[in-house]
PDB file of C-alpha atoms in Angstrom:
ATOM      1  CA  MET A 165     -32.191  -2.609  -8.870  1.00  0.00           C
ATOM      2  CA  GLU A 166     -33.230  -1.023 -12.137  1.00  0.00           C
ATOM      3  CA  LEU A 167     -35.041  -3.389 -14.532  1.00  0.00           C
ATOM      4  CA  ASN A 168     -35.503  -2.959 -18.258  1.00  0.00           C
ATOM      5  CA  GLU A 169     -38.853  -3.135 -20.052  1.00  0.00           C
ATOM      6  CA  LYS A 170     -38.559  -6.841 -20.997  1.00  0.00           C
ATOM      7  CA  GLU A 171     -37.637  -7.843 -17.439  1.00  0.00           C
ATOM      8  CA  LEU A 172     -40.644  -5.940 -16.098  1.00  0.00           C
ATOM      9  CA  GLU A 173     -42.834  -7.597 -18.727  1.00  0.00           C
ATOM     10  CA  ILE A 174     -41.622 -11.065 -17.693  1.00  0.00           C
ATOM     11  CA  LEU A 175     -42.293 -10.240 -14.035  1.00  0.00           C
ATOM     12  CA  ALA A 176     -45.845  -9.127 -14.844  1.00  0.00           C
ATOM     13  CA  ILE A 177     -46.538 -12.329 -16.806  1.00  0.00           C
ATOM     14  CA  MET A 178     -45.151 -14.549 -14.059  1.00  0.00           C
ATOM     15  CA  GLU A 179     -46.952 -12.657 -11.310  1.00  0.00           C
ATOM     16  CA  LYS A 180     -50.235 -13.352 -13.076  1.00  0.00           C
ATOM     17  CA  ASP A 181     -49.416 -17.047 -13.626  1.00  0.00           C
ATOM     18  CA  ALA A 182     -46.075 -18.512 -12.553  1.00  0.00           C
ATOM     19  CA  ARG A 183     -46.843 -21.688 -14.494  1.00  0.00           C
ATOM     20  CA  THR A 184     -46.670 -19.895 -17.848  1.00  0.00           C
ATOM     21  CA  SER A 185     -44.178 -21.890 -19.908  1.00  0.00           C
ATOM     22  CA  LEU A 186     -40.864 -20.401 -20.947  1.00  0.00           C
ATOM     23  CA  GLU A 187     -41.928 -20.881 -24.555  1.00  0.00           C
ATOM     24  CA  ASN A 188     -45.102 -18.821 -24.054  1.00  0.00           C
ATOM     25  CA  ILE A 189     -43.239 -16.090 -22.163  1.00  0.00           C
ATOM     26  CA  ALA A 190     -40.699 -15.983 -25.007  1.00  0.00           C
ATOM     27  CA  LYS A 191     -43.482 -15.568 -27.578  1.00  0.00           C
ATOM     28  CA  MET A 192     -45.225 -12.904 -25.489  1.00  0.00           C
ATOM     29  CA  THR A 193     -42.029 -10.882 -24.990  1.00  0.00           C
ATOM     30  CA  GLN A 194     -40.450 -11.589 -28.386  1.00  0.00           C
ATOM     31  CA  LEU A 195     -37.332 -13.010 -26.722  1.00  0.00           C
ATOM     32  CA  SER A 196     -35.693 -16.399 -27.086  1.00  0.00           C
ATOM     33  CA  VAL A 197     -36.401 -19.132 -24.541  1.00  0.00           C
ATOM     34  CA  GLU A 198     -32.764 -18.879 -23.402  1.00  0.00           C
ATOM     35  CA  GLU A 199     -33.068 -15.125 -22.876  1.00  0.00           C
ATOM     36  CA  VAL A 200     -36.237 -15.599 -20.813  1.00  0.00           C
ATOM     37  CA  GLN A 201     -34.551 -18.316 -18.758  1.00  0.00           C
ATOM     38  CA  ASP A 202     -31.550 -16.042 -18.126  1.00  0.00           C
ATOM     39  CA  VAL A 203     -33.812 -13.168 -17.015  1.00  0.00           C
ATOM     40  CA  ILE A 204     -35.761 -15.430 -14.627  1.00  0.00           C
ATOM     41  CA  GLN A 205     -32.550 -16.820 -13.122  1.00  0.00           C
ATOM     42  CA  LYS A 206     -31.238 -13.271 -12.670  1.00  0.00           C
ATOM     43  CA  LEU A 207     -34.482 -12.169 -10.972  1.00  0.00           C
ATOM     44  CA  GLU A 208     -34.378 -15.190  -8.658  1.00  0.00           C
ATOM     45  CA  LYS A 209     -30.702 -14.583  -7.805  1.00  0.00           C
ATOM     46  CA  GLU A 210     -31.412 -10.905  -7.015  1.00  0.00           C
ATOM     47  CA  ASN A 211     -34.318 -12.003  -4.780  1.00  0.00           C
ATOM     48  CA  ILE A 212     -36.826 -10.066  -6.885  1.00  0.00           C
ATOM     49  CA  ILE A 213     -38.687 -13.304  -7.579  1.00  0.00           C
ATOM     50  CA  VAL A 214     -38.883 -14.518  -4.007  1.00  0.00           C
ATOM     51  CA  HIS A 215     -41.096 -17.609  -4.125  1.00  0.00           C
ATOM     52  CA  TYR A 216     -43.603 -19.492  -6.253  1.00  0.00           C
ATOM     53  CA  THR A 217     -46.985 -20.290  -4.670  1.00  0.00           C
ATOM     54  CA  THR A 218     -50.286 -21.968  -5.411  1.00  0.00           C
ATOM     55  CA  LEU A 219     -53.614 -20.352  -4.506  1.00  0.00           C
ATOM     56  CA  VAL A 220     -55.987 -22.974  -3.111  1.00  0.00           C
ATOM     57  CA  ASN A 221     -59.723 -22.516  -2.610  1.00  0.00           C
ATOM     58  CA  TRP A 222     -59.885 -24.430   0.689  1.00  0.00           C
ATOM     59  CA  SER A 223     -63.630 -23.854   0.982  1.00  0.00           C
ATOM     60  CA  LYS A 224     -64.045 -26.521  -1.731  1.00  0.00           C
ATOM     61  CA  VAL A 225     -62.209 -29.134   0.376  1.00  0.00           C
ATOM     62  CA  ASP A 226     -64.710 -30.721   2.792  1.00  0.00           C
ATOM     63  CA  SER A 227     -62.092 -32.192   5.123  1.00  0.00           C
ATOM     64  CA  TYR A 228     -60.256 -28.871   5.616  1.00  0.00           C
ATOM     65  CA  HIS A 229     -61.314 -26.968   8.719  1.00  0.00           C
ATOM     66  CA  GLY A 230     -58.667 -24.270   8.989  1.00  0.00           C
ATOM     67  CA  VAL A 231     -59.317 -20.727  10.190  1.00  0.00           C
ATOM     68  CA  THR A 232     -57.636 -17.501   9.093  1.00  0.00           C
ATOM     69  CA  ALA A 233     -57.552 -14.307  11.147  1.00  0.00           C
ATOM     70  CA  MET A 234     -56.308 -10.814  10.404  1.00  0.00           C
ATOM     71  CA  ILE A 235     -54.945  -9.155  13.529  1.00  0.00           C
ATOM     72  CA  ASP A 236     -54.439  -5.400  13.881  1.00  0.00           C
ATOM     73  CA  VAL A 237     -51.533  -4.815  16.259  1.00  0.00           C
ATOM     74  CA  LYS A 238     -50.518  -1.563  17.957  1.00  0.00           C
ATOM     75  CA  VAL A 239     -46.912  -1.631  19.113  1.00  0.00           C
ATOM     76  CA  THR A 240     -44.291   0.562  20.722  1.00  0.00           C
ATOM     77  CA  PRO A 241     -41.356   0.729  18.306  1.00  0.00           C
ATOM     78  CA  LYS A 242     -37.903  -0.008  19.725  1.00  0.00           C
ATOM     79  CA  ARG A 243     -35.242   2.690  19.788  1.00  0.00           C
ATOM     80  CA  GLY A 244     -32.770   2.338  16.915  1.00  0.00           C
ATOM     81  CA  VAL A 245     -34.667  -0.391  15.023  1.00  0.00           C
ATOM     82  CA  GLY A 246     -38.212   1.018  14.863  1.00  0.00           C
ATOM     83  CA  PHE A 247     -40.866  -1.537  14.020  1.00  0.00           C
ATOM     84  CA  ASP A 248     -38.506  -4.034  12.364  1.00  0.00           C
ATOM     85  CA  ALA A 249     -37.448  -5.870  15.540  1.00  0.00           C
ATOM     86  CA  VAL A 250     -41.049  -6.251  16.721  1.00  0.00           C
ATOM     87  CA  ALA A 251     -42.197  -7.413  13.288  1.00  0.00           C
ATOM     88  CA  GLU A 252     -39.381  -9.980  13.183  1.00  0.00           C
ATOM     89  CA  ARG A 253     -40.351 -11.415  16.573  1.00  0.00           C
ATOM     90  CA  ILE A 254     -43.942 -11.741  15.347  1.00  0.00           C
ATOM     91  CA  TYR A 255     -43.212 -13.276  11.920  1.00  0.00           C
ATOM     92  CA  ARG A 256     -41.060 -15.988  13.487  1.00  0.00           C
ATOM     93  CA  PHE A 257     -44.130 -17.649  15.067  1.00  0.00           C
ATOM     94  CA  LYS A 258     -45.200 -20.672  12.980  1.00  0.00           C
ATOM     95  CA  GLU A 259     -48.861 -19.563  13.048  1.00  0.00           C
ATOM     96  CA  VAL A 260     -48.051 -16.257  11.326  1.00  0.00           C
ATOM     97  CA  LYS A 261     -48.441 -16.229   7.545  1.00  0.00           C
ATOM     98  CA  SER A 262     -47.777 -12.527   6.870  1.00  0.00           C
ATOM     99  CA  VAL A 263     -46.854  -9.273   8.636  1.00  0.00           C
ATOM    100  CA  TYR A 264     -47.189  -5.779   7.144  1.00  0.00           C
ATOM    101  CA  LEU A 265     -46.267  -2.347   8.522  1.00  0.00           C
ATOM    102  CA  MET A 266     -49.354  -0.167   8.093  1.00  0.00           C
ATOM    103  CA  SER A 267     -50.273   3.491   8.259  1.00  0.00           C
ATOM    104  CA  GLY A 268     -53.401   4.511  10.127  1.00  0.00           C
ATOM    105  CA  ALA A 269     -55.029   3.336  13.347  1.00  0.00           C
ATOM    106  CA  TYR A 270     -52.687   0.400  13.994  1.00  0.00           C
ATOM    107  CA  ASP A 271     -49.053  -0.383  13.233  1.00  0.00           C
ATOM    108  CA  LEU A 272     -48.861  -3.989  12.039  1.00  0.00           C
ATOM    109  CA  SER A 273     -51.294  -6.200  10.154  1.00  0.00           C
ATOM    110  CA  VAL A 274     -50.697  -9.857  10.987  1.00  0.00           C
ATOM    111  CA  THR A 275     -52.330 -12.793   9.178  1.00  0.00           C
ATOM    112  CA  VAL A 276     -52.546 -15.980  11.218  1.00  0.00           C
ATOM    113  CA  GLU A 277     -53.770 -19.476  10.335  1.00  0.00           C
ATOM    114  CA  GLY A 278     -54.873 -22.166  12.749  1.00  0.00           C
ATOM    115  CA  ARG A 279     -57.083 -25.236  13.045  1.00  0.00           C
ATOM    116  CA  SER A 280     -59.767 -23.423  15.056  1.00  0.00           C
ATOM    117  CA  MET A 281     -60.823 -20.039  16.417  1.00  0.00           C
ATOM    118  CA  ASN A 282     -59.785 -21.311  19.824  1.00  0.00           C
ATOM    119  CA  GLU A 283     -56.264 -22.050  18.592  1.00  0.00           C
ATOM    120  CA  ILE A 284     -55.927 -18.549  17.165  1.00  0.00           C
ATOM    121  CA  SER A 285     -57.297 -16.951  20.334  1.00  0.00           C
ATOM    122  CA  ARG A 286     -54.707 -18.894  22.367  1.00  0.00           C
ATOM    123  CA  PHE A 287     -51.974 -17.649  20.021  1.00  0.00           C
ATOM    124  CA  VAL A 288     -53.115 -14.039  20.523  1.00  0.00           C
ATOM    125  CA  SER A 289     -53.469 -14.277  24.304  1.00  0.00           C
ATOM    126  CA  GLU A 290     -50.427 -16.449  25.067  1.00  0.00           C
ATOM    127  CA  LYS A 291     -47.868 -15.429  22.451  1.00  0.00           C
ATOM    128  CA  LEU A 292     -48.700 -12.211  20.589  1.00  0.00           C
ATOM    129  CA  SER A 293     -50.154  -9.958  23.285  1.00  0.00           C
ATOM    130  CA  THR A 294     -47.475 -10.981  25.803  1.00  0.00           C
ATOM    131  CA  LEU A 295     -44.660  -9.456  23.715  1.00  0.00           C
ATOM    132  CA  ASP A 296     -43.181  -6.388  25.442  1.00  0.00           C
ATOM    133  CA  SER A 297     -43.767  -3.991  22.540  1.00  0.00           C
ATOM    134  CA  VAL A 298     -47.380  -5.033  21.822  1.00  0.00           C
ATOM    135  CA  VAL A 299     -49.818  -2.430  23.191  1.00  0.00           C
ATOM    136  CA  SER A 300     -53.105  -3.864  21.840  1.00  0.00           C
ATOM    137  CA  THR A 301     -54.590  -6.284  19.305  1.00  0.00           C
ATOM    138  CA  THR A 302     -57.853  -6.528  17.403  1.00  0.00           C
ATOM    139  CA  THR A 303     -58.637  -9.889  15.794  1.00  0.00           C
ATOM    140  CA  HIS A 304     -60.845 -10.283  12.716  1.00  0.00           C
ATOM    141  CA  PHE A 305     -61.766 -13.831  11.645  1.00  0.00           C
ATOM    142  CA  GLN A 306     -62.045 -14.444   7.915  1.00  0.00           C
ATOM    143  CA  LEU A 307     -65.498 -15.833   7.102  1.00  0.00           C
ATOM    144  CA  LYS A 308     -65.346 -16.148   3.314  1.00  0.00           C
ATOM    145  CA  LYS A 309     -62.754 -15.380   0.665  1.00  0.00           C
ATOM    146  CA  TYR A 310     -64.093 -13.647  -2.448  1.00  0.00           C
ATOM    147  CA  LYS A 311     -60.873 -12.487  -4.108  1.00  0.00           C
ATOM    148  CA  HIS A 312     -57.190 -13.020  -3.279  1.00  0.00           C
ATOM    149  CA  ASP A 313     -54.140 -11.772  -5.180  1.00  0.00           C
ATOM    150  CA  GLY A 314     -56.356 -10.718  -8.071  1.00  0.00           C
ATOM    151  CA  ILE A 315     -58.032 -14.130  -8.361  1.00  0.00           C
ATOM    152  CA  ILE A 316     -61.814 -14.281  -7.899  1.00  0.00           C
ATOM    153  CA  TYR A 317     -63.032 -17.377  -6.028  1.00  0.00           C
ATOM    154  CA  ASP A 318     -66.307 -19.133  -6.907  1.00  0.00           C
ATOM    155  CA  GLN A 319     -66.628 -17.207 -10.123  1.00  0.00           C
ATOM    156  CA  ASN A 320     -69.743 -18.128 -12.070  1.00  0.00           C
ATOM    157  CA  ASN A 321     -68.425 -19.629 -15.297  1.00  0.00           C
ATOM    158  CA  ASP A 322     -71.602 -19.127 -17.339  1.00  0.00           C
ATOM    159  CA  ASP A 323     -71.068 -18.241 -20.968  1.00  0.00           C
ATOM    160  CA  ARG A 324     -71.318 -14.422 -20.969  1.00  0.00           C
ATOM    161  CA  ARG A 325     -71.053 -13.960 -24.730  1.00  0.00           C
ATOM    162  CA  ILE A 326     -73.836 -12.021 -26.387  1.00  0.00           C
ATOM    163  CA  VAL A 327     -75.945 -14.142 -28.675  1.00  0.00           C
ATOM    164  CA  VAL A 328     -75.911 -12.753 -32.187  1.00  0.00           C
ATOM    165  CA  SER A 329     -78.420 -14.097 -34.662  1.00  0.00           C
ATOM    166  CA  PRO A 330     -78.981 -13.101 -38.280  1.00  0.00           C
TER     167      PRO A 330
END
C-alpha cells in the first residue's frame, strides 16, 4: 500500500511513542485531530499498525526471574512453501516470542522466553529440534539488555548540559 507523506509522518511518531496524544500528533503534522484519527484507523484496518506494546525493563523488577534466548535455527525448506511452513510451526509454540527469516549462516532466528534456562533447554530439545525440517540449533542466552527497539536501558540521567558562566 502506498502511503502519503503525512501518513508516514504519523507512523514515525507513533513508532517512537505510541502513547503520543492525538492532539500532539495533530500539532506535529499540522493536521486536525479528526484527520489524525482517520489516518490511524485506516492504518490499523490495513494491518500496517499491527499492535501496540509496552517495553518493560524487567531487570528492575526483583521478583521477575524470566530468561530470554535467541536461537539460530538451520532448516530444510519444504517444497512449494519454502521456509514459511516451518516458521509457522515454530511461531505457534507459546514459548516463542518472535521468528525471523535470516540470510547468512542460519535460516531462522527465534526468540524464546521461559522461567529458567532449564525450561528453554527443554523447549529446544523436546519441541524445536524434533521438528522434521530442523537440521540444527544454536542457543544464545540473553544476559543483559542494553538497548531494545531504539530505547536505551539504564541510561544515566545526569544533567549533560554544559555549564556556561559569565
